[in-house]
XYZ file of C-alpha atoms in Angstrom:
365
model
C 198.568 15.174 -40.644
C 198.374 11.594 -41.605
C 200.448 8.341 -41.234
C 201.071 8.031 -45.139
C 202.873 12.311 -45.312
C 204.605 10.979 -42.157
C 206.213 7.785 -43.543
C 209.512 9.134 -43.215
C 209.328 9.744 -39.404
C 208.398 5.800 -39.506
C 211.978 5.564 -40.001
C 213.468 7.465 -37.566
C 211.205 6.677 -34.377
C 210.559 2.698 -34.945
C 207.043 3.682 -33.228
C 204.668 5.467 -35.699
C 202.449 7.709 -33.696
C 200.859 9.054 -37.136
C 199.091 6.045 -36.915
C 196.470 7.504 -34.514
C 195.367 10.068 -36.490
C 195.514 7.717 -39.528
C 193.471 5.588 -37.430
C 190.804 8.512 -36.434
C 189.895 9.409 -40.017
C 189.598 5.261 -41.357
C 187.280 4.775 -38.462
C 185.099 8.177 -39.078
C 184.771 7.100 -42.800
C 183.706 4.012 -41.467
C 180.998 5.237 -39.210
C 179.730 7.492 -41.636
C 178.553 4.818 -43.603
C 177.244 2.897 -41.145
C 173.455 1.901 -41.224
C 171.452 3.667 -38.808
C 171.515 0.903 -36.254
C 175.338 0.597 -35.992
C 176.162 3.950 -34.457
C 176.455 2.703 -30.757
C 177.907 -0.639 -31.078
C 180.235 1.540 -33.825
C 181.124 4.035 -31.123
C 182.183 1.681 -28.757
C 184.487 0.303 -31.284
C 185.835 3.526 -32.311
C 186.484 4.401 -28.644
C 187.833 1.037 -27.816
C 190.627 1.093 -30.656
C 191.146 5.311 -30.414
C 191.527 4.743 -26.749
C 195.272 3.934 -26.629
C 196.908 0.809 -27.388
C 200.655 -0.325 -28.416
C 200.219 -0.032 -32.080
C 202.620 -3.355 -31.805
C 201.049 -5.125 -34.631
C 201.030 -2.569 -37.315
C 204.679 -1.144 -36.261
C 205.429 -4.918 -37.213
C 203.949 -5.199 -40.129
C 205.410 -1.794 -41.023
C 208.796 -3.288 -40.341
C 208.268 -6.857 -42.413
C 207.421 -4.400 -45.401
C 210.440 -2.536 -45.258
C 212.646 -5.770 -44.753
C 211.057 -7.155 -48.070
C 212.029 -3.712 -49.750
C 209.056 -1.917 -49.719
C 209.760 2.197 -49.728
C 209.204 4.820 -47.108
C 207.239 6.647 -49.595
C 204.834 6.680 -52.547
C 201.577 5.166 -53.572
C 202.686 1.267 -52.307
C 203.562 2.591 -49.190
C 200.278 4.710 -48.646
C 198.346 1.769 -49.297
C 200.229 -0.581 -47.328
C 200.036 1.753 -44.091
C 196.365 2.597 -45.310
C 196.181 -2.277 -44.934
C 198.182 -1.619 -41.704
C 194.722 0.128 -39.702
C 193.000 -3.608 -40.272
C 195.330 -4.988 -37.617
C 194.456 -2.577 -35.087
C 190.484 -3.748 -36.125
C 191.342 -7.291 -35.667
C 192.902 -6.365 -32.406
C 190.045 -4.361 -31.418
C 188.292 -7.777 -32.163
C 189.897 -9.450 -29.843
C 190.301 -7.299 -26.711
C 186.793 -7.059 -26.680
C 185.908 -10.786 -26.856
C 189.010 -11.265 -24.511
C 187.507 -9.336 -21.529
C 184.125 -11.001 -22.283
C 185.486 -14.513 -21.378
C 188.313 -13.333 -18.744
C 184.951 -11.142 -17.153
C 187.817 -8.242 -17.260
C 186.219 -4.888 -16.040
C 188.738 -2.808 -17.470
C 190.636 -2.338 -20.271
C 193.346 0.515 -20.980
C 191.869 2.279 -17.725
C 188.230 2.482 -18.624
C 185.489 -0.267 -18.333
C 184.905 -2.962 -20.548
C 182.974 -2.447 -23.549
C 180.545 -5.864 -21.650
C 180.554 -3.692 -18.802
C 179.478 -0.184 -19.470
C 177.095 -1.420 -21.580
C 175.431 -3.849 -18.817
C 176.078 -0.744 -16.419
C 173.864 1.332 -19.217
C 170.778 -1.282 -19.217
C 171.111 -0.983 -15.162
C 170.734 2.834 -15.224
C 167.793 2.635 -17.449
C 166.271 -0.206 -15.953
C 165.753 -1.905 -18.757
C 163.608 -5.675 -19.846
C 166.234 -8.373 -18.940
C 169.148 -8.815 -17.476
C 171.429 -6.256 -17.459
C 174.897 -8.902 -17.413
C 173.233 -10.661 -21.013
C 172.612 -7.588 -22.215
C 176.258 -6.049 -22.031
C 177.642 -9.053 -22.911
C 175.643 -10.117 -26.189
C 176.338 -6.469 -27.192
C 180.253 -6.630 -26.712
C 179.533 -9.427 -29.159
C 178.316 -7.694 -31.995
C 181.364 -5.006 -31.220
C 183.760 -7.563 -31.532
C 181.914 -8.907 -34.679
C 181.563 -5.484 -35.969
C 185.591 -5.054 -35.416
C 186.623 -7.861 -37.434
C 184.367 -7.308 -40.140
C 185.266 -3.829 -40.354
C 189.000 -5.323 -40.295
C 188.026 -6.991 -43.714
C 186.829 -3.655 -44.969
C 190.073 -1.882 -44.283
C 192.364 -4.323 -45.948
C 190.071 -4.533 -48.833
C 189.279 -1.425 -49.304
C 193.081 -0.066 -49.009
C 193.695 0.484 -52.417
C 196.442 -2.431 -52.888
C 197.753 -3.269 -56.071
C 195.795 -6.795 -56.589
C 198.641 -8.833 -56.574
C 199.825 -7.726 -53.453
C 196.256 -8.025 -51.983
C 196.185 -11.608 -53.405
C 199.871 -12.085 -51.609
C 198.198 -10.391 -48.078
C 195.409 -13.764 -47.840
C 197.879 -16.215 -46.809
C 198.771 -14.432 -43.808
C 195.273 -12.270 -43.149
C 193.564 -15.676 -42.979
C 196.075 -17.231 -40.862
C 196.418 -14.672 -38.382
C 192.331 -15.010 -37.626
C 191.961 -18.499 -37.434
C 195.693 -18.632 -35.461
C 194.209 -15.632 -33.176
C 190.488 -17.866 -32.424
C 192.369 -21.026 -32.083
C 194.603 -19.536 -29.549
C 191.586 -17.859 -27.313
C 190.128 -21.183 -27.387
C 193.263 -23.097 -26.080
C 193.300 -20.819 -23.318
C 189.493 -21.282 -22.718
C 190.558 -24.903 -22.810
C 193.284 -24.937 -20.307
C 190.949 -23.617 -18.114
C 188.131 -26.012 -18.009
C 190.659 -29.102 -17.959
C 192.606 -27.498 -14.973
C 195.840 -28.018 -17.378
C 199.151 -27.315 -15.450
C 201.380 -27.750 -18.222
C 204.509 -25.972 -19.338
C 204.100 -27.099 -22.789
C 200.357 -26.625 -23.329
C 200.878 -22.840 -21.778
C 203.412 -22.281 -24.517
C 201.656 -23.645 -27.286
C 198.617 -21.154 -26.163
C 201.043 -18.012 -26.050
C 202.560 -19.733 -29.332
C 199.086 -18.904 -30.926
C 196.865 -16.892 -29.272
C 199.745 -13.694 -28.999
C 202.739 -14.446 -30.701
C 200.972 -15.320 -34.455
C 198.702 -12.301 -34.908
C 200.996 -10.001 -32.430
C 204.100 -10.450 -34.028
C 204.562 -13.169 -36.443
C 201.739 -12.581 -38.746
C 201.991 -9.065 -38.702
C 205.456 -9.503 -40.267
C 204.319 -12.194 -42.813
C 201.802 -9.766 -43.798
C 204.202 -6.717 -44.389
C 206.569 -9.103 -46.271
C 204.214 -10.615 -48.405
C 202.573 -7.030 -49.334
C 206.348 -6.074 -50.655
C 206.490 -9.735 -52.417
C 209.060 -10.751 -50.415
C 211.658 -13.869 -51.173
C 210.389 -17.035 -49.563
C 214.083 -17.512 -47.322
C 213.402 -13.688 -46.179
C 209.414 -14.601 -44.781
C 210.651 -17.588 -42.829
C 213.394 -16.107 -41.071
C 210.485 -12.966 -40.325
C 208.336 -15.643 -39.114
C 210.958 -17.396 -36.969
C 211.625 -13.738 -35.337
C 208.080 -13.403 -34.746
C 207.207 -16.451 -33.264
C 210.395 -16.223 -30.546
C 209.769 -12.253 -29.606
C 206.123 -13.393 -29.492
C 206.008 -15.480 -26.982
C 208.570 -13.274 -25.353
C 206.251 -10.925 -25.382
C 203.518 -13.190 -23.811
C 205.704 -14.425 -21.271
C 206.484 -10.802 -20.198
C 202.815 -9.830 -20.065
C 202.386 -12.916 -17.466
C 205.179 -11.259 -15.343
C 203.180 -8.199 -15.677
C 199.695 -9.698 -14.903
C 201.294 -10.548 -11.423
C 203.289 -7.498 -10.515
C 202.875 -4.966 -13.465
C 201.828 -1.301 -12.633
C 198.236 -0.436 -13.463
C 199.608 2.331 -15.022
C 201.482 0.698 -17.467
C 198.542 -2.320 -18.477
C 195.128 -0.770 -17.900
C 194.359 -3.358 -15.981
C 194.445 -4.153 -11.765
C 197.502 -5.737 -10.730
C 196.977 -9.354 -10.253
C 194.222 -9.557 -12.901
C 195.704 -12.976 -13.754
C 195.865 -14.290 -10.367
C 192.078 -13.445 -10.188
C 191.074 -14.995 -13.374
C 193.199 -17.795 -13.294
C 194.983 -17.998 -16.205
C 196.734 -20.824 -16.896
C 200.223 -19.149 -17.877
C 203.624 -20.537 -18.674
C 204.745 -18.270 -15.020
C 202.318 -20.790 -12.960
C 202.722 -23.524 -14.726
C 206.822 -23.293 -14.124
C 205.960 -22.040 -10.665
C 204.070 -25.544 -9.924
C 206.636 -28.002 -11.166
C 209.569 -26.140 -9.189
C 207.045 -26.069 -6.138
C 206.386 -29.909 -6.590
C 210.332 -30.650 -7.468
C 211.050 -28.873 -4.020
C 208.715 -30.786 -2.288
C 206.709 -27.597 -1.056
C 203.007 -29.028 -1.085
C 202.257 -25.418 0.392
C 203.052 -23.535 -1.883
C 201.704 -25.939 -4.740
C 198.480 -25.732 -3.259
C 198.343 -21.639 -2.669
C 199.257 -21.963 -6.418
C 196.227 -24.727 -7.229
C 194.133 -21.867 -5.563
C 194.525 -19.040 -7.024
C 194.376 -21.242 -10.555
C 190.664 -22.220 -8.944
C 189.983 -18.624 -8.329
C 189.516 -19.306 -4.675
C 189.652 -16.334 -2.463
C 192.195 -14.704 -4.244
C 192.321 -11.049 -2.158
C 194.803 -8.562 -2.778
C 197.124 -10.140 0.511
C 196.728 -13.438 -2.001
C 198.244 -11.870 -4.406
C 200.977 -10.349 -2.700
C 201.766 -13.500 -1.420
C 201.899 -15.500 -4.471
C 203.978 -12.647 -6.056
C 206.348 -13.501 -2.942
C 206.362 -17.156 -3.776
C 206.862 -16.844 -7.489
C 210.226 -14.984 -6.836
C 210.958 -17.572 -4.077
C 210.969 -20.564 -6.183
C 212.956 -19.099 -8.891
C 209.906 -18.919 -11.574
C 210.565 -15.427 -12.354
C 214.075 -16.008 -13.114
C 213.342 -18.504 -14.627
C 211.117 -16.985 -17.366
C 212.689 -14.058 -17.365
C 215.598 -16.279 -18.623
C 213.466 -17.756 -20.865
C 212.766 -14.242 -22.616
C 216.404 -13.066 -23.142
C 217.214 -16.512 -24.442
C 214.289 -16.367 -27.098
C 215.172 -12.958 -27.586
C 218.745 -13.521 -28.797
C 217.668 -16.447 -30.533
C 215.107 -13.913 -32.640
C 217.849 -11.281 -33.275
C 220.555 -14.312 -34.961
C 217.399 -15.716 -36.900
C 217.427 -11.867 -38.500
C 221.079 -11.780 -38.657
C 221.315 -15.025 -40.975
C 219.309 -13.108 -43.846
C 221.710 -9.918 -43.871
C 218.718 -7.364 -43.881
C 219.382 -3.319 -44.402
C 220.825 -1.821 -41.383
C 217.963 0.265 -40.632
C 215.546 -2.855 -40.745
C 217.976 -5.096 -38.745
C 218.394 -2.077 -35.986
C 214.755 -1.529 -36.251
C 214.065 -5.015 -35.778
C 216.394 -4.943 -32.509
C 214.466 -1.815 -31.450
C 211.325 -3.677 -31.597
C 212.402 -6.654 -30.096
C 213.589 -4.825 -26.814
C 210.575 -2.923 -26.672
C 207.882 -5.721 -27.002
C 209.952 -8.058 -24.183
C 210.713 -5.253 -21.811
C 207.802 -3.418 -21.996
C 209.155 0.070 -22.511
C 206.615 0.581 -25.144
């Protein structure tokens, strides 16, 4: 049974799990008519995306089309949630790439598409080096995802003016969601320590195309008033970064369970987040050059072992960084949920959008 003779249930749950089936028989057509050199790189995809996964962005966008009016049911809606399996592309785009330049191993319990295919050139004993090899080919998967994205929204079977209305946001959300990945990139190289710089990173590289966008895109597929986008886009911007600033809380001590990833990952990589970057200026505004420097550290990637990590964890909730972002969140949070309130949406959509809110920034989803 599909997502589209399942809208209704869209309704009732807030989370639309007919989206995975949806999801299974876009991505068969798709590599059915694949040239005869895409199956692999294809399959990878197609695992990648079937593997799991939030379905946050389309449940969004799913959500900015009914606050613009658009029905549960009906040949608008069953090409809108046909649009809505692009998203999940374009995120399939960008986990891969992601764990290519964060050298992530795994992702949603299972290696890296970079890795298992740089583990399959070791088995064989292939020409070259097997490192290149699986990460020139998560490449192509990531470029294969996005253009495949393309496809999907294309090929939906939109009416043309709402097609014309979805390239505002479509092309916003890609260049927002590449600018953003190279920000972070950024931070990196220039050892940047600021609060303001982390937030303008979480700003574009996960609030725009995770929630912002996504809601744009809905809206503007329903032809929605110009008053009614901008308050969406408000929402999405504040529960975005939210949700960014809850996924550094969960980089340090989130369950492996819960992220498909090792606890710590962050610490290991490090990432330049809004948590350490508030976590240095208390450290230096307490006049702890200790802990400042454990913090440096682990930023430098030096010898950051599993006892490291514990540690830090320790000091984080010392100096009053978590609380202090976990402040952050409700406060952005609340300010999301009045932005809704101001434009007197349906019940359904303003409970819905409450739902969603809670879910994204507490990760119960």
């Amino acid at each position: 049974m599909t997502l589209i003779s399942r809208a209704p249930r869209v309704e009732a749950s807030v989370l639309d799990d007919g989206l995975v089936p949806r999801l299974h028989q876009e991505l068969e057509e798709f590599l059915a008519h694949a040239p005869d050199t895409a199956p692999e790189v294809g399959g990878a995809l197609a695992d990648l995306v079937l593997a799991g996964g939030k379905r946050v962005r389309p449940t969004f966008a799913w959500w900015g089309w009914r606050a613009a009016g658009g029905p549960v049911e009906g040949p608008a809606a069953d090409a809108t949630v046909r649009a809505l399996v692009a998203l999940e592309l374009l995120q399939g785009c960008a986990l891969v790439h992601d764990d290519v330049m964060d050298r992530s191993a795994t992702r949603r319990g299972r290696p890296t598409v970079h890795t298992a295919f740089a583990a399959r050139h070791h088995r064989g004993r292939w020409a070259g080096d097997s490192r290149h090899y699986g990460d020139s080919v998560a490449v192509l998967v990531g470029d294969l995802a996005l253009a495949w994205a393309d496809d999907a929204l294309a090929g939906a079977g939109l009416d043309p003016a709402a097609l014309a209305r979805a390239r505002e946001p479509w092309r916003a959300m890609r260049t927002e969601m590449i600018a953003g990945q190279h920000l972070d990139l950024l931070a990196g190289a220039r050892r940047e320590e600021s609060l303001e710089k982390a937030l303008r990173v979480a700003r574009l590289k996960t609030a725009a195309y995770t929630v912002e966008r996504p809601l744009h895109l809905g809206a503007a597929l329903a032809d929605a008033r110009p008053e009614l986008v901008d308050a969406l886009r408000s929402y999405g911007r504040d529960v975005g970064v939210a949700f960014q600033l809850r996924d550094d809380l969960l980089g340090v001590f989130g369950d492996t369970e819960v992220t498909g990833k090792p606890v710590g990952d962050d610490l290991r990589e490090g990432k330049r987040t809004a948590l350490m970057a508030l976590a240095l200026g208390l450290a230096r505004t307490a006049h702890r050059p200790h802990a400042a420097r454990l913090l440096r550290d682990c930023l430098e990637g030096h010898g950051v072992s599993d006892r490291t990590v514990t540690e830090v964890g320790e000091l984080l909730r010392d100096l009053g960084a978590v609380d202090a972002v976990e402040e952050r969140i409700g406060s952005l949070v609340e300010q999301a949920l009045r932005t809704v309130d101001l434009v007197e949406p349906a019940e359904p959509v303003r409970l819905a959008l409450g739902a969603l809110a809670a879910k994204a920034t507490e990760r119960r989803w």
